[in-house]
Short mmCIF file of C-alpha atoms in Angstrom, two decimals:
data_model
loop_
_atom_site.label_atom_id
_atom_site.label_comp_id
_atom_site.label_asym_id
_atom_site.label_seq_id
_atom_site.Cartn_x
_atom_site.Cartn_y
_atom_site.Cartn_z
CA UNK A 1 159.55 84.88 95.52
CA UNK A 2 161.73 81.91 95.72
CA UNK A 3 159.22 79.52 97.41
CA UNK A 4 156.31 77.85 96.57
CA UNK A 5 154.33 78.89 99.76
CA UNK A 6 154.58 82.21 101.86
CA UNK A 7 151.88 83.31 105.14
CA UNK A 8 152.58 87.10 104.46
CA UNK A 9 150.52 88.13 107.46
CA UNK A 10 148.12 86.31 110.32
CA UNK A 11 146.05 88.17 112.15
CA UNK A 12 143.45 87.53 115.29
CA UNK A 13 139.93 89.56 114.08
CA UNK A 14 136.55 90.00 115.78
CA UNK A 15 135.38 86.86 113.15
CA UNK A 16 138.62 84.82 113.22
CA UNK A 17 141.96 84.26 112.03
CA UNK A 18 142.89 85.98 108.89
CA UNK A 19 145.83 85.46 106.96
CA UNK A 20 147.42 86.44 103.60
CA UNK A 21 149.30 83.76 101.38
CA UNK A 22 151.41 83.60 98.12
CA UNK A 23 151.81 80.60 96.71
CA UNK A 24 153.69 79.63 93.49
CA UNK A 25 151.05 78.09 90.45
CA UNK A 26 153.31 75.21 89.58
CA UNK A 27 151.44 75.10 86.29
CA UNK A 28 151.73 78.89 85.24
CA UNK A 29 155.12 80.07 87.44
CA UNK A 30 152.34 83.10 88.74
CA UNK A 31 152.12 83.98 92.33
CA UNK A 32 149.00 83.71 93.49
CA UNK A 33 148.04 85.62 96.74
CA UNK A 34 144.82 83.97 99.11
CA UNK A 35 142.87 85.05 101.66
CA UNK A 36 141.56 82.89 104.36
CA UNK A 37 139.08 83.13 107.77
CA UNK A 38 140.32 80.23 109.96
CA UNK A 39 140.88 77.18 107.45
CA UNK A 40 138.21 78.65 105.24
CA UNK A 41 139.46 80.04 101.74
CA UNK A 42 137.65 83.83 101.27
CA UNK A 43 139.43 84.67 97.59
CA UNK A 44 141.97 83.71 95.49
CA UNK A 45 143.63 85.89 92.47
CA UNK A 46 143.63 83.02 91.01
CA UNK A 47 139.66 83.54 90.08
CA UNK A 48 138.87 86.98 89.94
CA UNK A 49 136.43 87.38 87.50
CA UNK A 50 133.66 87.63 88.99
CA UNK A 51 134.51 90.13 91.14
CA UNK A 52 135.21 92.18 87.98
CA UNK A 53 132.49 91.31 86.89
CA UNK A 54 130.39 92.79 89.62
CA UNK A 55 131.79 95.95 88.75
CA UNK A 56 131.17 95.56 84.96
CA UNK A 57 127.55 94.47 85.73
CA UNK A 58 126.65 96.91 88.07
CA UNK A 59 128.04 99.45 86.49
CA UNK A 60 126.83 98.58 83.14
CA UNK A 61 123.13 100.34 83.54
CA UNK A 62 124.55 103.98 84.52
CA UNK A 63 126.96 103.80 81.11
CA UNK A 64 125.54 106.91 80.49
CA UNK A 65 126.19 108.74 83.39
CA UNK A 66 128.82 110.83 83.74
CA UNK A 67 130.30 111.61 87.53
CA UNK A 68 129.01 108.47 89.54
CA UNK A 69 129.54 108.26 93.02
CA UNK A 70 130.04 104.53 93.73
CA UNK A 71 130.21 102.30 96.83
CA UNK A 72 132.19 98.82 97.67
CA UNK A 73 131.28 96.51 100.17
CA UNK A 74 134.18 94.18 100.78
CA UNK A 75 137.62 95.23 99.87
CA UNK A 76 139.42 91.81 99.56
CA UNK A 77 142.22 91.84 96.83
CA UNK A 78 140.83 94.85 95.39
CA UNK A 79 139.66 93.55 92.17
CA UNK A 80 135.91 94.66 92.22
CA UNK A 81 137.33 98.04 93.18
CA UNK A 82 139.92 98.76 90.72
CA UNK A 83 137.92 97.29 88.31
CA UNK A 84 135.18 100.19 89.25
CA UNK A 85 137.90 103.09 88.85
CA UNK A 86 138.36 101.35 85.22
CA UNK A 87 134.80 102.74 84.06
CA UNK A 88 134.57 105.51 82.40
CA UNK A 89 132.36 108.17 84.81
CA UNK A 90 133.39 106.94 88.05
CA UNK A 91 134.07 110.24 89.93
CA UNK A 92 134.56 108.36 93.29
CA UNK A 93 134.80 105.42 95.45
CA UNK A 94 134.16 104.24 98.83
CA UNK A 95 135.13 100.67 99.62
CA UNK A 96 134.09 99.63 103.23
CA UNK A 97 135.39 96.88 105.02
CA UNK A 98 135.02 95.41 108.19
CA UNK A 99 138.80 94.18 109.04
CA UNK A 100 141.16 97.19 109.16
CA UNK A 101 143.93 94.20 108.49
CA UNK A 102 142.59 94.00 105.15
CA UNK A 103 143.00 97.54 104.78
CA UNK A 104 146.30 97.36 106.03
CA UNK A 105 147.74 94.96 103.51
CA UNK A 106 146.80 97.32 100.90
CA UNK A 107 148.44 100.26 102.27
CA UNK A 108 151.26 98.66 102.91
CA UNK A 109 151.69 97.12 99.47
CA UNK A 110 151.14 93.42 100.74
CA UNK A 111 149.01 92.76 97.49
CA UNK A 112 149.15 93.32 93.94
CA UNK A 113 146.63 96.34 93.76
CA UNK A 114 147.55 97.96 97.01
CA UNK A 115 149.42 100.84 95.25
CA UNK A 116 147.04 101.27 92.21
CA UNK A 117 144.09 101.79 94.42
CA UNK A 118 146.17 103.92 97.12
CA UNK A 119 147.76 105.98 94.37
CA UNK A 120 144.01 106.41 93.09
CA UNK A 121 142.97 110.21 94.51
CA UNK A 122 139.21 109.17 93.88
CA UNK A 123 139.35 105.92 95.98
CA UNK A 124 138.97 105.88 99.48
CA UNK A 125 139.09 103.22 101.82
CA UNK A 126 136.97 102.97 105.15
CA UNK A 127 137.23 100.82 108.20
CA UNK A 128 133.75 100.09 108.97
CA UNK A 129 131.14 97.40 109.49
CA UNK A 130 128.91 97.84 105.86
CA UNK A 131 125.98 96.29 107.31
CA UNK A 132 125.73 98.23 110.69
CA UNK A 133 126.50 101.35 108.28
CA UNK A 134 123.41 100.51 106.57
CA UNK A 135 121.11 99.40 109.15
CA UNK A 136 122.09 101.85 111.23
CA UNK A 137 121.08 104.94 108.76
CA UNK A 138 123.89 106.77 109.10
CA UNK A 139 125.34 105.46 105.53
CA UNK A 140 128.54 104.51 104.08
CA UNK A 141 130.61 107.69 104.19
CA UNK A 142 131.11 108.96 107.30
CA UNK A 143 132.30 112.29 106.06
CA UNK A 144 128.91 112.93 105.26
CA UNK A 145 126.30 111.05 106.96
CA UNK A 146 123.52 109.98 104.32
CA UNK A 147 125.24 110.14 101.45
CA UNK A 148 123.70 109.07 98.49
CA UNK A 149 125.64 106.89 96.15
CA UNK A 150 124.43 105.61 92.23
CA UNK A 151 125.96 102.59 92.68
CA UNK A 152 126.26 100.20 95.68
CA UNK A 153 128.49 97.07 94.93
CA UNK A 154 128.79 94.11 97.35
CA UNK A 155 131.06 91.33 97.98
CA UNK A 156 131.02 90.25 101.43
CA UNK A 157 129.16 86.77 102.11
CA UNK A 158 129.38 83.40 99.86
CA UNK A 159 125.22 84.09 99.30
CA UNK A 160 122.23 86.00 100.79
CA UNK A 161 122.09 82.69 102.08
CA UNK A 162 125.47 81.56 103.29
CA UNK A 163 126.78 84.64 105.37
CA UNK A 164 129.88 84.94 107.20
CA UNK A 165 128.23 86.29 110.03
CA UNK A 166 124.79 85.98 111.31
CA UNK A 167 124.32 89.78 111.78
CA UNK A 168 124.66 90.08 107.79
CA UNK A 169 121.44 88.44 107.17
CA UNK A 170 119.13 90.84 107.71
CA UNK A 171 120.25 93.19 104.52
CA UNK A 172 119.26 90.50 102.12
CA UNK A 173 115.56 90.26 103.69
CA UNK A 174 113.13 93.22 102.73
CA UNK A 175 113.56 95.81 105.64
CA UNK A 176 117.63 95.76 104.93
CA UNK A 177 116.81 95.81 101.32
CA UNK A 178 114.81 98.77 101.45
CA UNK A 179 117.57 100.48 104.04
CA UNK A 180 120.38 99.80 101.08
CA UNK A 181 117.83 101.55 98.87
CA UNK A 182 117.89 104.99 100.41
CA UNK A 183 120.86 105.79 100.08
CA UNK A 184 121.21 104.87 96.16
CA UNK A 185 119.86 108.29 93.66
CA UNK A 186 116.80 107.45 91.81
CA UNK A 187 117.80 105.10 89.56
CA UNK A 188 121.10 103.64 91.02
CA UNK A 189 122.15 99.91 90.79
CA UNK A 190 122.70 97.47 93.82
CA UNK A 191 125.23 95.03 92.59
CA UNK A 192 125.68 91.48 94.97
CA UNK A 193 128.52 89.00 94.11
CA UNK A 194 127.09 85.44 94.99
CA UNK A 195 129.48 81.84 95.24
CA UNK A 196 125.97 80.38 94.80
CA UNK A 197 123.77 79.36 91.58
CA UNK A 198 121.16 81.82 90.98
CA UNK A 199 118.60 82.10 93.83
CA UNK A 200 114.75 82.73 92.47
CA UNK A 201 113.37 83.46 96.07
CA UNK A 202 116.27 86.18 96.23
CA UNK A 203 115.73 87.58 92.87
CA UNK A 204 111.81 88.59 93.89
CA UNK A 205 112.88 89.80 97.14
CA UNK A 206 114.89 92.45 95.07
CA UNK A 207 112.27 92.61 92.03
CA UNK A 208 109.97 94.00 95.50
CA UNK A 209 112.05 96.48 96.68
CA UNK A 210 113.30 97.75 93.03
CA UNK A 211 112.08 99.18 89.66
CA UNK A 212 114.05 95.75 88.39
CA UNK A 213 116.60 92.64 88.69
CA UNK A 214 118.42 90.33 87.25
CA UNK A 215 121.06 87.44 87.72
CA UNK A 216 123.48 87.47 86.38
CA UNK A 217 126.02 84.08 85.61
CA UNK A 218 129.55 84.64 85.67
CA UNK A 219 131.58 81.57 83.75
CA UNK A 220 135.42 81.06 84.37
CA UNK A 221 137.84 78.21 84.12
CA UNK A 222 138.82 76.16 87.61
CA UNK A 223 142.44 74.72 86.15
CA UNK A 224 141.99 73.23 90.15
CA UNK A 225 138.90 71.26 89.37
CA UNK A 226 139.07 71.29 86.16
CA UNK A 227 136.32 72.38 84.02
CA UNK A 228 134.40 75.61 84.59
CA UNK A 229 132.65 77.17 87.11
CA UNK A 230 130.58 79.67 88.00
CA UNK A 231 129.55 82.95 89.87
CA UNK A 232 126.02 85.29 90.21
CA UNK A 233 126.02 88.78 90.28
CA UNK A 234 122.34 90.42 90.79
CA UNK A 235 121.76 93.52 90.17
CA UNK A 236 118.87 95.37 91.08
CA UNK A 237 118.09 98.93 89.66
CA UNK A 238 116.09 101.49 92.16
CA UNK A 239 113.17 103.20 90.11
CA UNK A 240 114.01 106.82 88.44
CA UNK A 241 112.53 110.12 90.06
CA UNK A 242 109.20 110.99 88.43
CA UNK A 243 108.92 113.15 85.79
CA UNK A 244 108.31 116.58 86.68
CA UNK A 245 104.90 117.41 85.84
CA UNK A 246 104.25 120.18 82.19
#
């Protein structure tokens, strides 16, 4: 790249304008690839850790586990999913996402993980609306309806409480909570990525609807605003089966 600012692709969507950038970082020489909804910024690669994170974390309880079945909501730059196929155990991977432009600039190579994830045979990538998917019961596969996962991973909305559409916000009240639930095993881990500080009221909403929670702050330097600053991943682990009875 031999300028400091490239629009890769614009497209119209259902929820707005969506285009892909590269921009030179004058202070590193990196290219750094952006993703925004109108004039609204959705990711950068220049912070990506706490979508790794969100892998990491969520993953992090089923350590022991060996062949997990594992969900992503949002597939964005790809970072929470390729971080995912990093873990040892992962046997496969669904990442959902609304915009089938997103999904496009993958396959096509627009963006830096586009080939690792394509060339991945245990990833899989779905055009679909995540939160219909789960309201709706059918679940997040549609090769088999109901299919249960051990770990559901989310990266969608700024917050539970800053959504980018209002038809999101019913998965982060109980009833939508309790519809993600059924289709994690006993004793699978929903993992949310959150722009927001840790939210208390959100945190018992999950501690209701599963064996436990947590959130989880995610610390990473801003050389834009200098400083750091910070992400929340919660993660909320559904209780085990019951022990079968002597």
């Amino acid at each position: 790249m031999t300028t400091r600012f490239e629009e890769i692709d614009w497209k119209p969507t259902p929820i707005g304008d969506i285009s892909l950038r590269r921009r030179r970082d004058p202070l590193s020489g990196d290219d750094v690839y952006e993703v925004k909804l109108g004039d609204e910024f959705l990711m950068s690669s220049l912070f990506t850790e706490g979508e790794i994170a969100l892998a990491r974390l969520g993953l992090a309880p089923l350590a022991h586990y060996p062949g997990l079945d594992v969900a992503v909501g949002g597939l964005g730059l790809g970072y929470t999913a390729h971080a995912a196929l990093e873990e040892p155990g992962v046997r496969s991977l669904i990442v959902v996402d609304t915009l089938g432009e997103v999904i496009d600039w993958h396959r096509r190579g627009l963006v830096p993980l586009g080939a690792a994830l394509g060339s991945d045979d245990r990833c899989r990538l779905v055009h679909g609306d995540f939160f219909a998917m789960v309201s709706e019961g059918h679940g997040l596969d549609p090769h088999t309806e109901g299919r249960l996962f051990h770990a559901i991973l989310l990266d969608v909305d700024h917050s539970p409480r800053h959504v980018l559409h209002p038809s999101h916000a019913a998965l982060y009240q109980p009833a939508g909570l309790s519809a993600l639930a059924r289709l994690l095993h006993p004793g699978g881990v929903f993992a949310l990525w959150s722009n927001d500080p840790p939210d208390d009221e959100f945190v018992s909403l999950l501690t209701a609807g599963f064996q436990s929670a947590a959130a989880h702050v995610v610390d990473f330097p801003n050389p834009l605003r200098g400083g750091t600053s910070t992400n929340t991943v919660y993660v909320a682990v559904k209780a085990s089966a019951p022990e079968p009875k002597a």
